[in-house]
mmCIF file of C-alpha atoms in Angstrom:
data_model
loop_
_atom_site.group_PDB
_atom_site.id
_atom_site.type_symbol
_atom_site.label_atom_id
_atom_site.label_comp_id
_atom_site.label_asym_id
_atom_site.label_seq_id
_atom_site.Cartn_x
_atom_site.Cartn_y
_atom_site.Cartn_z
ATOM 1 C CA MET A 2 -9.998 27.901 0.334
ATOM 2 C CA ASN A 3 -6.839 26.993 -1.564
ATOM 3 C CA GLU A 4 -5.053 26.081 1.676
ATOM 4 C CA ASN A 5 -7.939 23.797 2.645
ATOM 5 C CA VAL A 6 -7.599 21.870 -0.750
ATOM 6 C CA ASN A 7 -3.974 21.548 -0.074
ATOM 7 C CA LEU A 8 -4.511 20.161 3.297
ATOM 8 C CA MET A 9 -7.041 17.767 2.112
ATOM 9 C CA MET A 10 -4.698 16.543 -0.676
ATOM 10 C CA LYS A 11 -1.899 15.957 1.769
ATOM 11 C CA HIS A 12 -4.304 13.938 4.032
ATOM 12 C CA MET A 13 -5.294 11.857 0.932
ATOM 13 C CA LEU A 14 -1.721 11.262 0.135
ATOM 14 C CA ARG A 15 -1.022 10.072 3.865
ATOM 15 C CA LEU A 16 -3.965 7.838 3.635
ATOM 16 C CA ALA A 17 -2.979 6.228 0.378
ATOM 17 C CA GLU A 18 0.623 5.815 1.912
ATOM 18 C CA ALA A 19 -0.704 3.976 4.790
ATOM 19 C CA TYR A 20 -3.010 1.881 2.462
ATOM 20 C CA GLU A 21 -0.074 0.907 0.490
ATOM 21 C CA LYS A 22 1.854 -0.073 3.591
ATOM 22 C CA LEU A 23 -1.114 -2.108 4.825
ATOM 23 C CA LEU A 24 -1.482 -3.857 1.539
ATOM 24 C CA ASN A 25 2.142 -4.802 1.520
ATOM 25 C CA GLU A 26 2.007 -6.165 5.269
ATOM 26 C CA VAL A 27 -0.834 -8.340 4.359
ATOM 27 C CA VAL A 28 0.769 -9.872 1.391
ATOM 28 C CA GLN A 29 3.932 -10.642 3.544
ATOM 29 C CA LEU A 30 1.867 -12.181 6.330
ATOM 30 C CA ARG A 31 0.133 -14.401 3.671
ATOM 31 C CA GLN A 32 3.402 -15.609 2.565
ATOM 32 C CA GLU A 33 4.567 -16.416 6.104
ATOM 33 C CA VAL A 34 1.505 -18.232 6.864
ATOM 34 C CA ALA A 35 1.826 -20.138 3.574
ATOM 35 C CA ILE A 36 5.314 -21.099 4.529
ATOM 36 C CA LEU A 37 4.224 -22.086 8.244
ATOM 37 C CA LYS A 38 1.384 -24.245 6.721
ATOM 38 C CA GLY A 39 4.075 -25.857 4.318
ATOM 39 C CA GLY A 40 2.090 -24.596 1.291
ATOM 40 C CA LYS A 41 3.192 -23.080 -2.057
ATOM 41 C CA VAL A 42 4.127 -19.483 -1.713
ATOM 42 C CA LYS A 43 2.482 -17.311 -4.279
ATOM 43 C CA GLU A 44 4.568 -14.603 -6.065
ATOM 44 C CA LYS A 45 4.911 -11.503 -4.015
ATOM 45 C CA LYS A 46 2.764 -8.599 -4.980
ATOM 46 C CA ILE A 47 4.029 -5.124 -4.630
ATOM 47 C CA TYR A 48 1.474 -2.573 -4.439
ATOM 48 C CA ASN A 49 2.477 0.906 -5.829
ATOM 49 C CA MET A 50 0.026 3.796 -6.504
ATOM 50 C CA LYS A 51 0.694 6.906 -8.341
ATOM 51 C CA ILE A 52 -1.167 10.002 -7.224
ATOM 52 C CA LEU A 53 -0.502 13.286 -8.996
ATOM 53 C CA GLY A 54 2.716 11.950 -10.417
ATOM 54 C CA SER A 55 4.013 10.899 -6.825
ATOM 55 C CA GLN A 56 4.789 7.331 -6.359
ATOM 56 C CA VAL A 57 2.663 6.174 -3.378
ATOM 57 C CA GLY A 58 2.135 2.533 -3.694
ATOM 58 C CA GLY A 59 -0.803 -0.102 -4.613
ATOM 59 C CA SER A 60 -1.501 -1.943 -7.921
#
């Protein structure tokens, strides 16, 4: 049972890391689109989540 919990926690951590990466890529793409449209670029957001004391990304 404990091994299953550990595997699930590792899986959740990988999902959170992937979500952080996705959010940061979306922010970067929005900035690039704004530049191409000649609009004002908003301040870049950095997503940074903390799960179980580990820095994972998203805020």
